[in-house]
Coordinates of C-alpha atoms in Angstrom, one line a residue:
Chain A
M193 CA 54.2 -16.1 5.8
M194 CA 53.2 -12.4 7.6
P195 CA 51.6 -10.0 5.2
R196 CA 53.9 -7.2 3.9
W197 CA 52.2 -4.7 5.6
M198 CA 53.5 -6.2 9.1
R199 CA 56.9 -6.3 8.6
S200 CA 57.2 -2.5 7.7
A201 CA 59.0 -1.1 10.6
R202 CA 56.6 2.0 10.1
V203 CA 53.9 0.1 10.9
L204 CA 54.9 -1.5 13.5
A205 CA 56.8 1.5 15.3
G206 CA 53.5 3.5 14.3
L207 CA 51.2 0.5 15.8
G208 CA 53.3 0.5 18.7
L209 CA 52.5 4.2 19.8
A210 CA 48.9 4.1 19.0
A211 CA 48.6 1.0 21.0
L212 CA 50.6 3.2 24.2
M213 CA 48.3 5.6 23.8
L214 CA 45.1 3.8 23.3
V215 CA 46.4 1.8 26.5
C216 CA 47.2 4.6 28.5
A217 CA 43.3 5.8 27.8
M218 CA 41.9 2.8 28.7
A219 CA 43.7 1.9 31.9
A220 CA 43.6 5.7 33.0
P221 CA 41.9 4.6 35.9
W222 CA 44.2 2.3 37.5
L223 CA 47.3 3.9 35.7
A224 CA 46.8 7.4 37.2
P225 CA 48.8 7.5 40.5
H226 CA 46.3 10.4 41.7
D227 CA 42.5 11.2 41.1
P228 CA 42.8 14.1 38.2
D229 CA 40.2 16.4 39.8
E230 CA 41.8 16.2 43.4
Q231 CA 43.2 19.5 44.3
D232 CA 45.9 20.0 46.7
L233 CA 46.2 23.3 47.2
L234 CA 49.1 23.3 49.0
A235 CA 51.0 21.9 46.7
M236 CA 50.4 24.1 43.6
L237 CA 52.5 23.9 40.9
L238 CA 55.3 22.0 41.5
P239 CA 57.9 21.2 39.4
A240 CA 58.7 17.6 37.6
A241 CA 59.7 15.2 40.5
W242 CA 63.5 15.4 38.8
Q243 CA 63.9 19.1 39.0
A244 CA 64.4 21.3 42.2
G245 CA 61.6 21.7 44.7
G246 CA 60.0 18.5 43.1
D247 CA 57.8 16.1 45.2
E248 CA 58.4 12.2 44.3
T249 CA 54.4 11.8 44.7
H250 CA 54.0 14.2 41.8
L251 CA 56.3 12.6 38.9
L252 CA 55.1 15.5 36.3
G253 CA 54.5 18.2 38.9
T254 CA 51.1 19.8 39.6
D255 CA 49.0 22.6 37.9
G256 CA 47.9 25.8 38.5
L257 CA 45.3 23.9 41.4
G258 CA 47.3 21.4 42.8
R259 CA 46.3 18.4 40.3
D260 CA 48.7 16.0 39.5
V261 CA 49.9 16.7 35.5
L262 CA 50.7 12.7 34.8
S263 CA 47.3 11.7 35.7
R264 CA 45.1 14.3 34.2
L265 CA 47.7 13.8 31.2
L266 CA 46.3 9.6 31.0
Y267 CA 42.7 10.9 31.8
G268 CA 43.4 13.5 28.4
A269 CA 44.0 10.3 26.7
R270 CA 40.4 9.2 26.9
V271 CA 39.5 12.0 25.1
A272 CA 41.6 12.1 22.6
M273 CA 41.7 8.8 21.6
T274 CA 37.6 8.9 21.6
V275 CA 37.6 11.9 19.4
A276 CA 40.3 10.6 16.6
V277 CA 38.8 7.0 16.2
T278 CA 35.0 8.1 16.1
A279 CA 35.9 11.1 14.3
S280 CA 38.0 9.4 11.7
F281 CA 35.5 6.5 11.1
G282 CA 32.7 8.8 10.9
A283 CA 34.8 11.5 8.0
A284 CA 35.8 8.2 6.9
L285 CA 31.9 7.0 6.6
A286 CA 30.4 10.0 5.3
G287 CA 33.4 10.7 2.9
A288 CA 33.3 7.0 1.2
I289 CA 29.7 6.9 0.6
T290 CA 29.9 10.8 -1.2
A291 CA 33.6 9.3 -3.3
Y292 CA 31.4 5.9 -4.3
V293 CA 28.4 7.9 -5.1
A294 CA 30.1 10.5 -7.4
G295 CA 32.9 8.4 -8.7
Y296 CA 30.5 5.1 -9.2
L297 CA 27.4 7.3 -10.9
G298 CA 29.4 10.0 -12.1
G299 CA 27.0 13.1 -14.2
W300 CA 24.7 15.2 -11.7
M301 CA 25.7 13.7 -8.7
D302 CA 28.8 14.1 -9.0
W303 CA 28.8 17.6 -10.3
L304 CA 27.0 18.4 -7.1
I305 CA 29.3 16.7 -4.8
G306 CA 32.0 18.3 -6.8
R307 CA 30.5 21.6 -6.2
A308 CA 30.3 21.2 -2.6
I309 CA 34.0 20.1 -2.2
D310 CA 34.7 23.4 -4.3
V311 CA 32.8 25.6 -1.2
W312 CA 34.6 23.5 1.8
M313 CA 37.7 23.9 0.2
S314 CA 37.9 27.5 0.1
F315 CA 37.4 27.8 3.8
P316 CA 40.5 27.0 5.9
P317 CA 39.4 23.9 8.0
V318 CA 40.6 25.1 11.5
I319 CA 38.5 28.3 10.2
L320 CA 35.3 25.9 9.1
S321 CA 35.7 23.9 12.8
L322 CA 35.7 27.2 15.0
I323 CA 32.4 28.3 13.2
L324 CA 30.6 24.8 13.1
M325 CA 31.9 24.6 16.9
T326 CA 30.3 28.2 17.5
G327 CA 27.1 26.7 16.2
L328 CA 27.2 23.4 17.5
G329 CA 28.3 24.3 21.1
T330 CA 31.0 22.9 22.9
G331 CA 31.4 18.7 24.2
A332 CA 33.2 15.9 22.8
R333 CA 30.3 14.7 20.5
N334 CA 29.9 17.9 18.9
V335 CA 33.7 17.8 18.5
V336 CA 33.6 14.7 16.4
L337 CA 30.8 16.6 14.6
A338 CA 32.6 19.2 13.3
I339 CA 35.7 17.4 12.8
V340 CA 33.5 14.7 10.5
L341 CA 31.7 17.6 8.6
V342 CA 35.3 19.4 8.1
D343 CA 37.1 16.5 6.9
W344 CA 34.9 14.2 4.8
T345 CA 36.3 16.1 1.8
R346 CA 40.0 14.9 2.6
F347 CA 38.7 11.5 1.9
C348 CA 36.2 12.2 -1.1
R349 CA 38.8 14.1 -3.0
V350 CA 41.2 11.1 -3.2
L351 CA 38.7 8.6 -2.9
R352 CA 36.8 10.1 -5.8
A353 CA 39.5 9.8 -8.4
E354 CA 40.5 6.1 -7.5
V355 CA 37.1 5.3 -7.7
I356 CA 36.5 6.8 -11.0
V357 CA 39.6 4.9 -11.9
V358 CA 38.3 1.2 -10.8
T359 CA 34.7 1.6 -12.1
Q360 CA 36.7 2.0 -15.9
R361 CA 38.0 -1.7 -15.0
D362 CA 37.0 -4.6 -16.9
Y363 CA 36.3 -7.0 -14.1
V364 CA 33.6 -4.1 -13.0
T365 CA 32.3 -3.9 -16.3
A366 CA 32.2 -7.8 -16.4
A367 CA 30.2 -7.6 -12.9
R368 CA 27.6 -5.5 -14.6
L369 CA 27.3 -8.1 -17.8
A370 CA 27.1 -10.9 -15.2
G371 CA 24.3 -9.1 -13.7
F372 CA 25.3 -7.7 -10.5
S373 CA 23.1 -4.8 -9.0
H374 CA 24.9 -1.3 -9.0
L375 CA 24.9 -1.6 -5.2
R376 CA 26.3 -5.3 -5.4
T377 CA 29.1 -3.9 -7.9
V378 CA 29.8 -1.2 -5.8
L379 CA 30.1 -3.3 -2.6
K380 CA 31.7 -6.1 -4.1
E381 CA 34.0 -4.8 -6.5
I382 CA 34.8 -1.2 -5.8
V383 CA 35.0 -1.0 -2.2
P384 CA 37.5 -4.0 -1.9
A385 CA 39.8 -2.5 -4.6
T386 CA 39.9 1.1 -2.7
M387 CA 40.4 -0.4 0.8
P388 CA 44.4 -0.1 1.2
L389 CA 43.3 3.9 0.2
L390 CA 40.4 4.2 2.6
V391 CA 42.7 2.7 5.4
T392 CA 45.7 5.1 4.9
L393 CA 43.6 7.9 4.7
L394 CA 41.6 6.8 8.0
T395 CA 44.9 5.9 10.1
L396 CA 46.4 9.9 9.1
E397 CA 42.8 11.4 10.0
M398 CA 43.2 9.9 13.5
G399 CA 46.2 12.1 13.8
I400 CA 44.4 15.1 12.1
A401 CA 41.5 14.5 14.8
V402 CA 44.2 15.0 17.5
V403 CA 45.4 17.9 16.6
V404 CA 41.7 19.4 15.6
E405 CA 40.6 18.5 19.3
A406 CA 43.5 20.2 20.9
I407 CA 43.1 23.1 18.9
L408 CA 39.4 23.8 19.8
S409 CA 39.8 22.6 23.3
F410 CA 42.9 25.4 23.5
V411 CA 41.0 27.8 22.3
G412 CA 38.1 26.8 24.6
L413 CA 35.6 25.6 22.2
G414 CA 36.3 21.8 22.3
V415 CA 34.9 19.4 25.3
K416 CA 33.0 20.2 28.1
S417 CA 35.0 22.4 30.5
D418 CA 34.6 19.6 33.3
Q419 CA 36.3 17.1 30.7
I420 CA 39.8 16.7 30.8
A421 CA 41.5 17.2 27.4
W422 CA 45.0 18.0 26.6
G423 CA 44.6 21.4 24.7
Q424 CA 42.6 22.5 27.9
M425 CA 45.9 21.7 29.7
I426 CA 48.2 23.3 27.2
A427 CA 46.3 26.4 28.0
D428 CA 46.7 26.2 31.8
G429 CA 50.3 25.3 31.5
R430 CA 51.3 28.3 29.4
E431 CA 50.7 30.8 32.4
A432 CA 52.9 28.4 34.6
V433 CA 55.9 28.0 32.2
Y434 CA 58.3 29.7 34.4
Q435 CA 57.6 28.0 37.4
A436 CA 56.4 24.2 36.4
P437 CA 57.5 24.0 32.5
W438 CA 56.4 20.3 32.6
N439 CA 52.6 21.7 32.6
L440 CA 53.0 23.2 29.1
L441 CA 55.6 20.5 27.6
A442 CA 53.9 17.2 29.0
P443 CA 50.5 17.5 27.0
V444 CA 52.6 18.9 24.1
L445 CA 54.7 15.9 24.2
A446 CA 51.8 13.6 24.5
I447 CA 49.8 15.2 21.1
F448 CA 53.3 14.7 19.6
V449 CA 53.4 11.2 20.2
A450 CA 49.9 10.7 19.2
V451 CA 50.0 12.0 16.0
A452 CA 53.8 10.8 15.2
G453 CA 52.1 7.0 16.3
F454 CA 49.2 7.9 13.7
N455 CA 51.2 9.4 11.0
L456 CA 54.0 6.3 11.0
L457 CA 51.7 3.7 10.7
G458 CA 49.6 5.2 7.6
D459 CA 52.6 6.4 6.1
G460 CA 54.2 2.9 6.4
L461 CA 50.5 1.4 5.2
R462 CA 50.7 3.6 2.1
R463 CA 54.2 2.2 1.2
S464 CA 53.3 -1.2 1.9
L465 CA 49.9 -1.8 0.6
D466 CA 51.4 0.4 -2.5
V467 CA 48.8 3.2 -3.0
R468 CA 50.3 5.3 -6.0
T469 CA 47.8 7.8 -6.7
L470 CA 48.5 8.9 -2.6
E471 CA 51.9 9.6 -3.1
G472 CA 52.6 13.5 -2.9
R473 CA 49.2 14.3 -1.7
E474 CA 48.4 15.8 1.5
Chain B
M734 CA 46.4 38.8 -21.9
I735 CA 45.8 34.9 -21.4
L736 CA 46.8 35.6 -17.7
L737 CA 44.1 37.7 -17.3
A738 CA 41.5 35.8 -19.1
A739 CA 42.2 33.0 -17.2
L740 CA 42.4 34.7 -13.9
G741 CA 38.8 36.2 -15.1
R742 CA 37.9 32.8 -15.7
R743 CA 38.6 31.6 -11.9
L744 CA 37.2 34.8 -10.6
V745 CA 33.8 34.2 -12.2
T746 CA 34.0 30.4 -10.7
A747 CA 34.9 32.2 -7.5
V748 CA 31.9 34.4 -7.1
P749 CA 28.9 31.7 -7.0
I750 CA 31.2 30.1 -4.1
L751 CA 31.3 33.3 -2.3
F752 CA 28.0 33.6 -2.5
V753 CA 27.0 30.0 -1.3
V754 CA 29.7 30.3 1.6
S755 CA 28.2 33.4 2.7
M756 CA 24.3 32.1 2.6
L757 CA 26.1 29.0 4.8
L758 CA 27.5 31.1 7.0
F759 CA 24.5 32.8 7.7
A760 CA 22.5 29.9 8.2
A761 CA 25.1 28.3 10.4
L762 CA 25.0 31.3 12.6
R763 CA 21.4 31.7 13.0
V764 CA 20.6 28.4 14.1
L765 CA 22.8 29.1 17.5
P766 CA 21.2 29.7 20.2
V767 CA 22.0 33.4 21.2
D768 CA 19.7 36.3 20.9
P769 CA 22.1 39.1 19.2
A770 CA 19.5 41.8 19.7
A771 CA 19.9 40.9 23.8
M772 CA 23.2 40.5 23.2
S773 CA 23.7 44.3 22.0
M774 CA 21.8 45.9 24.7
P775 CA 22.9 46.9 28.1
P776 CA 21.9 44.0 30.6
N777 CA 18.9 46.3 32.2
A778 CA 17.2 46.9 29.3
T779 CA 13.5 45.9 29.2
K780 CA 12.3 43.4 27.1
D781 CA 10.3 45.8 25.0
E782 CA 13.4 47.6 24.4
I783 CA 15.2 44.1 23.1
E784 CA 12.0 43.7 21.1
A785 CA 12.7 47.1 19.4
A786 CA 16.2 46.4 18.9
R787 CA 15.5 42.7 17.3
R788 CA 13.2 44.5 14.9
E789 CA 15.6 47.0 13.8
M790 CA 18.1 44.6 13.7
G791 CA 15.6 42.6 11.0
L792 CA 16.1 39.6 13.4
D793 CA 12.0 39.2 13.5
R794 CA 11.6 38.5 9.9
P795 CA 12.2 34.9 8.0
L796 CA 15.8 34.0 7.3
P797 CA 15.8 34.2 3.8
E798 CA 14.8 38.0 3.9
Q799 CA 17.7 38.5 6.4
Y800 CA 19.7 37.5 4.3
V801 CA 19.0 39.0 1.0
L802 CA 19.2 42.5 3.8
W803 CA 22.5 41.2 5.1
L804 CA 23.3 41.1 1.2
G805 CA 22.2 44.6 0.4
R806 CA 23.9 45.9 3.3
A807 CA 26.9 44.0 2.4
A808 CA 27.3 44.9 -0.8
R809 CA 27.2 48.8 0.4
G810 CA 30.3 47.6 2.1
D811 CA 28.2 47.6 5.8
F812 CA 28.6 44.7 7.4
G813 CA 26.7 45.3 10.6
R814 CA 28.5 46.7 14.0
S815 CA 30.3 44.5 16.2
I816 CA 28.3 43.6 19.2
H817 CA 31.4 43.6 21.7
H818 CA 33.4 45.9 20.3
R819 CA 30.6 48.1 19.4
R820 CA 32.1 49.3 16.4
D821 CA 31.8 48.6 12.7
A822 CA 32.6 44.9 12.0
G823 CA 34.0 45.7 8.8
K824 CA 36.6 48.4 9.8
L825 CA 37.7 45.8 12.9
V826 CA 38.5 43.2 9.7
A827 CA 40.1 45.8 7.6
E828 CA 42.3 46.8 10.5
A829 CA 43.3 42.9 11.4
L830 CA 43.8 41.8 7.3
P831 CA 46.9 43.3 6.9
G832 CA 48.8 41.6 9.8
T833 CA 47.7 38.1 8.9
I834 CA 48.6 38.5 5.3
E835 CA 52.1 39.7 6.3
L836 CA 52.2 36.7 8.7
A837 CA 50.9 34.3 6.4
M838 CA 53.5 35.7 3.3
A839 CA 56.5 35.4 6.1
A840 CA 55.4 31.9 7.0
M841 CA 54.9 31.2 3.6
V842 CA 58.7 32.4 2.5
V843 CA 59.9 30.0 5.2
A844 CA 57.8 27.1 4.4
S845 CA 58.9 27.4 0.4
G846 CA 62.5 27.9 1.4
L847 CA 62.7 24.9 3.9
G848 CA 60.2 22.8 1.6
L849 CA 61.9 23.4 -1.6
G850 CA 65.7 23.1 0.2
G851 CA 64.5 19.4 1.9
G852 CA 62.9 18.4 -0.9
L853 CA 66.2 18.8 -3.0
L854 CA 68.0 17.4 -0.2
L855 CA 66.1 14.1 0.1
F856 CA 65.6 13.6 -3.6
M857 CA 70.0 13.6 -3.3
L858 CA 69.4 11.1 -0.6
R859 CA 67.4 8.8 -3.0
G860 CA 68.8 5.1 -2.8
R861 CA 71.4 6.2 -0.1
R862 CA 71.2 4.3 3.2
M863 CA 70.1 8.0 5.0
E864 CA 66.7 8.1 2.6
P865 CA 64.8 6.1 5.2
V866 CA 66.2 8.0 8.0
A867 CA 65.7 11.4 6.1
E868 CA 61.9 10.3 5.6
T869 CA 61.4 9.1 8.9
A870 CA 62.0 12.3 10.3
T871 CA 59.8 14.4 7.7
T872 CA 56.9 12.4 8.8
L873 CA 57.9 13.2 12.3
M874 CA 58.1 16.7 11.3
M875 CA 54.9 16.5 10.0
S876 CA 53.7 15.2 13.3
V877 CA 54.5 18.7 15.2
P878 CA 51.6 21.0 14.1
E879 CA 52.3 24.8 13.7
F880 CA 50.4 25.6 17.6
L881 CA 53.2 23.0 18.9
W882 CA 56.0 25.0 17.2
A883 CA 55.0 28.0 18.2
L884 CA 54.8 26.7 22.0
L885 CA 57.8 25.2 21.6
F886 CA 59.4 28.4 20.4
I887 CA 58.2 30.4 23.1
F888 CA 59.4 28.3 25.6
V889 CA 63.1 27.7 24.1
F890 CA 63.6 31.3 23.3
G891 CA 61.6 33.7 25.2
V892 CA 61.3 31.5 28.5
A893 CA 64.5 29.4 28.5
L894 CA 66.9 31.9 26.7
Q895 CA 64.9 35.0 26.8
A896 CA 66.4 35.7 23.1
M897 CA 63.3 36.6 21.8
P898 CA 60.0 39.0 22.2
F899 CA 57.1 36.9 21.9
T900 CA 53.8 39.3 22.6
G901 CA 52.4 41.6 19.4
R902 CA 53.8 42.8 16.4
L903 CA 56.3 45.9 18.0
D904 CA 58.0 46.3 21.0
P905 CA 55.7 48.0 23.4
G906 CA 55.9 51.9 23.1
M907 CA 56.3 52.1 19.5
K908 CA 53.4 53.4 17.6
L909 CA 52.2 51.9 14.2
P910 CA 53.1 54.5 11.4
G911 CA 49.5 53.3 9.7
I912 CA 49.8 54.0 6.3
T913 CA 48.9 50.9 4.7
G914 CA 48.7 48.4 7.9
F915 CA 51.5 46.4 6.6
L916 CA 54.1 47.1 9.1
L917 CA 57.3 46.3 7.6
L918 CA 56.0 48.1 4.3
D919 CA 54.8 51.4 6.1
S920 CA 57.9 51.3 8.2
V921 CA 59.7 51.4 5.2
L922 CA 57.6 54.2 3.9
A923 CA 57.8 55.9 7.1
G924 CA 61.7 55.8 7.0
R925 CA 62.0 54.4 10.7
P926 CA 64.6 51.8 10.7
D927 CA 63.6 50.8 14.2
I928 CA 60.2 49.7 13.6
L929 CA 61.2 48.0 10.9
W930 CA 63.8 45.8 13.0
S931 CA 60.9 45.5 15.8
A932 CA 58.4 44.1 13.5
M933 CA 60.7 41.7 11.8
V934 CA 62.1 40.2 15.1
H935 CA 58.4 40.2 16.5
L936 CA 57.3 38.2 13.0
L937 CA 60.2 35.8 13.0
L938 CA 59.0 33.2 15.7
P939 CA 55.4 33.1 14.5
A940 CA 56.5 33.0 10.8
V941 CA 59.1 29.6 11.6
A942 CA 56.5 28.3 13.7
L943 CA 54.3 28.7 10.8
G944 CA 56.5 27.7 7.8
L945 CA 58.0 24.7 9.4
A946 CA 54.5 22.9 9.7
F947 CA 54.1 23.7 6.0
A948 CA 57.5 22.6 4.7
P949 CA 57.4 19.2 5.0
P950 CA 54.4 18.1 2.5
I951 CA 56.6 20.5 -0.2
M952 CA 59.7 18.5 0.6
R953 CA 57.6 15.4 -0.3
V954 CA 55.8 16.4 -3.8
L955 CA 59.0 18.1 -4.9
R956 CA 60.6 14.9 -4.2
A957 CA 58.3 12.9 -6.0
S958 CA 57.9 14.9 -9.2
L959 CA 61.7 15.3 -9.0
I960 CA 61.9 11.0 -9.0
D961 CA 59.6 11.5 -11.6
T962 CA 61.0 13.9 -14.2
Y963 CA 63.9 12.0 -13.9
H964 CA 62.7 9.1 -15.6
E965 CA 62.1 11.5 -18.6
D966 CA 64.4 10.8 -22.1
Y967 CA 65.3 14.5 -21.7
I968 CA 67.1 14.0 -18.3
R969 CA 68.9 10.9 -20.1
Q970 CA 69.7 13.1 -23.2
A971 CA 71.4 15.9 -21.0
R972 CA 73.5 13.3 -19.1
L973 CA 74.4 11.9 -22.6
R974 CA 75.5 15.4 -23.3
G975 CA 78.3 15.4 -20.8
I976 CA 76.2 18.2 -18.5
S977 CA 77.0 17.8 -14.8
E978 CA 74.7 16.4 -12.3
G979 CA 74.1 19.7 -10.4
R980 CA 73.5 21.4 -13.2
I981 CA 70.8 18.7 -14.4
L982 CA 69.0 18.8 -11.6
L983 CA 68.8 22.7 -10.9
R984 CA 68.8 24.0 -14.6
H985 CA 66.6 21.0 -16.5
A986 CA 64.7 19.0 -13.8
L987 CA 63.8 21.2 -11.5
K988 CA 62.0 23.2 -13.9
N989 CA 59.3 20.7 -14.7
A990 CA 59.4 19.4 -11.5
I991 CA 58.5 22.5 -9.8
L992 CA 55.2 22.5 -11.6
P993 CA 53.1 20.1 -9.3
T994 CA 55.0 21.6 -6.0
L995 CA 53.2 24.7 -7.3
T996 CA 49.7 23.7 -7.0
L997 CA 50.6 22.2 -3.6
M998 CA 51.9 25.5 -2.4
G999 CA 48.8 27.1 -3.3
V1000 CA 46.7 24.7 -1.4
Q1001 CA 49.4 24.8 1.5
F1002 CA 48.6 28.4 1.5
G1003 CA 45.1 28.3 2.1
F1004 CA 45.7 25.6 5.2
L1005 CA 48.2 28.2 6.2
F1006 CA 45.9 31.2 6.1
G1007 CA 43.8 29.3 8.7
G1008 CA 46.8 27.4 10.7
S1009 CA 47.8 31.5 11.3
L1010 CA 45.2 31.4 13.7
L1011 CA 46.4 29.7 16.3
V1012 CA 49.7 31.3 16.5
E1013 CA 48.6 34.4 16.5
V1014 CA 46.3 33.6 19.6
I1015 CA 49.7 32.1 21.3
Y1016 CA 51.8 35.2 20.4
S1017 CA 48.8 37.4 21.0
F1018 CA 49.4 39.1 17.4
P1019 CA 46.6 41.4 16.5
G1020 CA 45.5 39.8 13.5
M1021 CA 42.5 37.5 12.1
G1022 CA 42.9 34.9 14.2
N1023 CA 43.0 36.8 17.4
L1024 CA 39.7 38.5 16.4
M1025 CA 38.1 35.7 15.2
V1026 CA 38.9 33.8 18.5
D1027 CA 37.6 36.7 20.4
A1028 CA 34.2 36.9 18.7
V1029 CA 34.1 33.2 18.9
R1030 CA 34.4 33.6 22.5
N1031 CA 31.8 36.5 23.1
A1032 CA 29.3 35.2 19.9
D1033 CA 29.9 38.3 18.1
L1034 CA 28.0 37.2 15.2
P1035 CA 28.8 40.2 12.7
I1036 CA 32.4 39.5 13.2
I1037 CA 32.2 36.3 12.8
Q1038 CA 30.5 36.3 9.5
V1039 CA 32.8 39.0 8.0
V1040 CA 35.8 37.2 9.2
G1041 CA 34.6 33.9 7.7
L1042 CA 34.0 35.8 4.5
A1043 CA 37.6 37.2 4.5
Y1044 CA 39.3 34.2 4.9
C1045 CA 37.5 32.4 2.2
V1046 CA 38.1 35.4 -0.4
V1047 CA 41.7 35.2 0.8
V1048 CA 41.8 31.7 0.2
L1049 CA 40.0 31.8 -3.5
V1050 CA 42.3 34.6 -4.8
I1051 CA 45.5 32.7 -3.4
N1052 CA 43.7 30.0 -5.7
S1053 CA 43.1 32.1 -8.7
L1054 CA 46.8 33.4 -8.4
V1055 CA 48.4 30.2 -8.4
D1056 CA 46.3 29.2 -11.4
G1057 CA 47.4 32.0 -13.2
L1058 CA 51.1 31.4 -12.3
Y1059 CA 50.8 27.9 -13.7
L1060 CA 49.4 29.2 -16.4
V1061 CA 52.6 31.6 -17.2
L1062 CA 55.3 29.1 -15.8
N1063 CA 53.8 26.1 -18.2
P1064 CA 53.5 27.0 -21.4
R1065 CA 52.3 23.7 -22.7
L1066 CA 48.5 24.9 -20.7
R1067 CA 48.7 28.0 -23.2
P1068 CA 46.1 27.8 -26.2
R1069 CA 47.8 27.8 -29.3

């Protein structure tokens, strides 16, 4: 018997799209028809192969330096997926630990973490990540760090409420009476109860991380300029939109497909794992 | 009176937050590996001149002392000079803020209209065969962030159809009337329908792009809270009294269901205000977003600091206003 979440069409569609992205990212060197950095100054700004003036060897055309758009798109998936996975796990870890501490222990720790969230929430996330990137400097590791530092609150806010509810259940009291230490109670009783919520949030965060990485690269504050990122491709493609529209459209579509995959997966998981508390929250 | 008291309470909690934010901003921007003194001087300045500038800017003192100095000046409205623009940072922000507020408000109108309309539609589709289709559509809509909408609109309306302008706030050659900085208001005050029209046309694409991105969460919350409200006895009672379904939905259920939606819309407005940054950059819309991105690229610390604070102030003000509105609309929260 398959578990319920395996039978949800959304979950399967989301998993399919996410897997597609991961395969593109991992197999980029084998899938890409060209070296993504190889310039061909005789074939600059070619339109897509099926448009007038297109070249069969460059399926999605070339950019302003004659580099193959499809190959760059595939390599761009590497940065996007690496950042999406590491940043969301990092944010989940940071947010979960603070949520368990605040929700389970309560008292002044809860107060302190609550006030920290107030401060974080008084900033639009985009602005906060830009300021952090100014301080940290460009590079994939700093993008990950900035996303973790901005988005831990997304996890903490929602999880904390759930932890408070679970902490008051009888079986948690029973565990304490049976002589479990605080650490063991949290790890054995509370973490498993909040796991579905955490997994759902984690999936949705991957989509958010893809968008944030694209935004930062678009502004020129993302990964280092020698790395290929979709945001950077969009910024370059904007200039050439009349001659070679796929320079712009291809990375836009790639971001949409990646984010839609994670969102469908997260949505499906939320429904099938029945996480009521998440319903209606951002 | 109650409203004012509640607003006052909110603002009292906002002040310490603002203090902490200003401290964090200050500390975060001082660990940067750039030297604001060297950047403010011409490239041929001598070491001594740069040293003198450092002393004058207070950069040779310990960080807490620098912060207190900065705070003292900020309290008098002096936020330092922009290193890049060589102008007063406070003035630059004051010029940019109205444009961003105008854009954010227009986008919020779009987001509320789409969100409430879409929420009602989603609710009316409940239990029908179309429901999963509509829900998947909102999930897909949520997967298009504001800057992708902005780029797609430029591509479709600006490039392919050439139907809409997509740069700036006005047609080239038109002058800002410059009374309040809010173009829609100024053009009406100045009696210039041509400027009003131009400003509205320029505002349309960015506002719809932003609004579309922030509408889906509103749809979902409204739908969920309508479903909750429909479980209440008074709805059943209204049905038994023979009131039509449409009237029950709009006159009875919506009144209560709108409250959680309103809270979310407040939070959304804060996010939307930040999201306008990318849209502004894409449409070359002169506002806080463009100012911020320029400042970040040029490591223009005084500007980053004020713009960061200004975003924070706007978000805190919005939150307080939403809380106040909530109190007005929900009599149960008022003290008896």
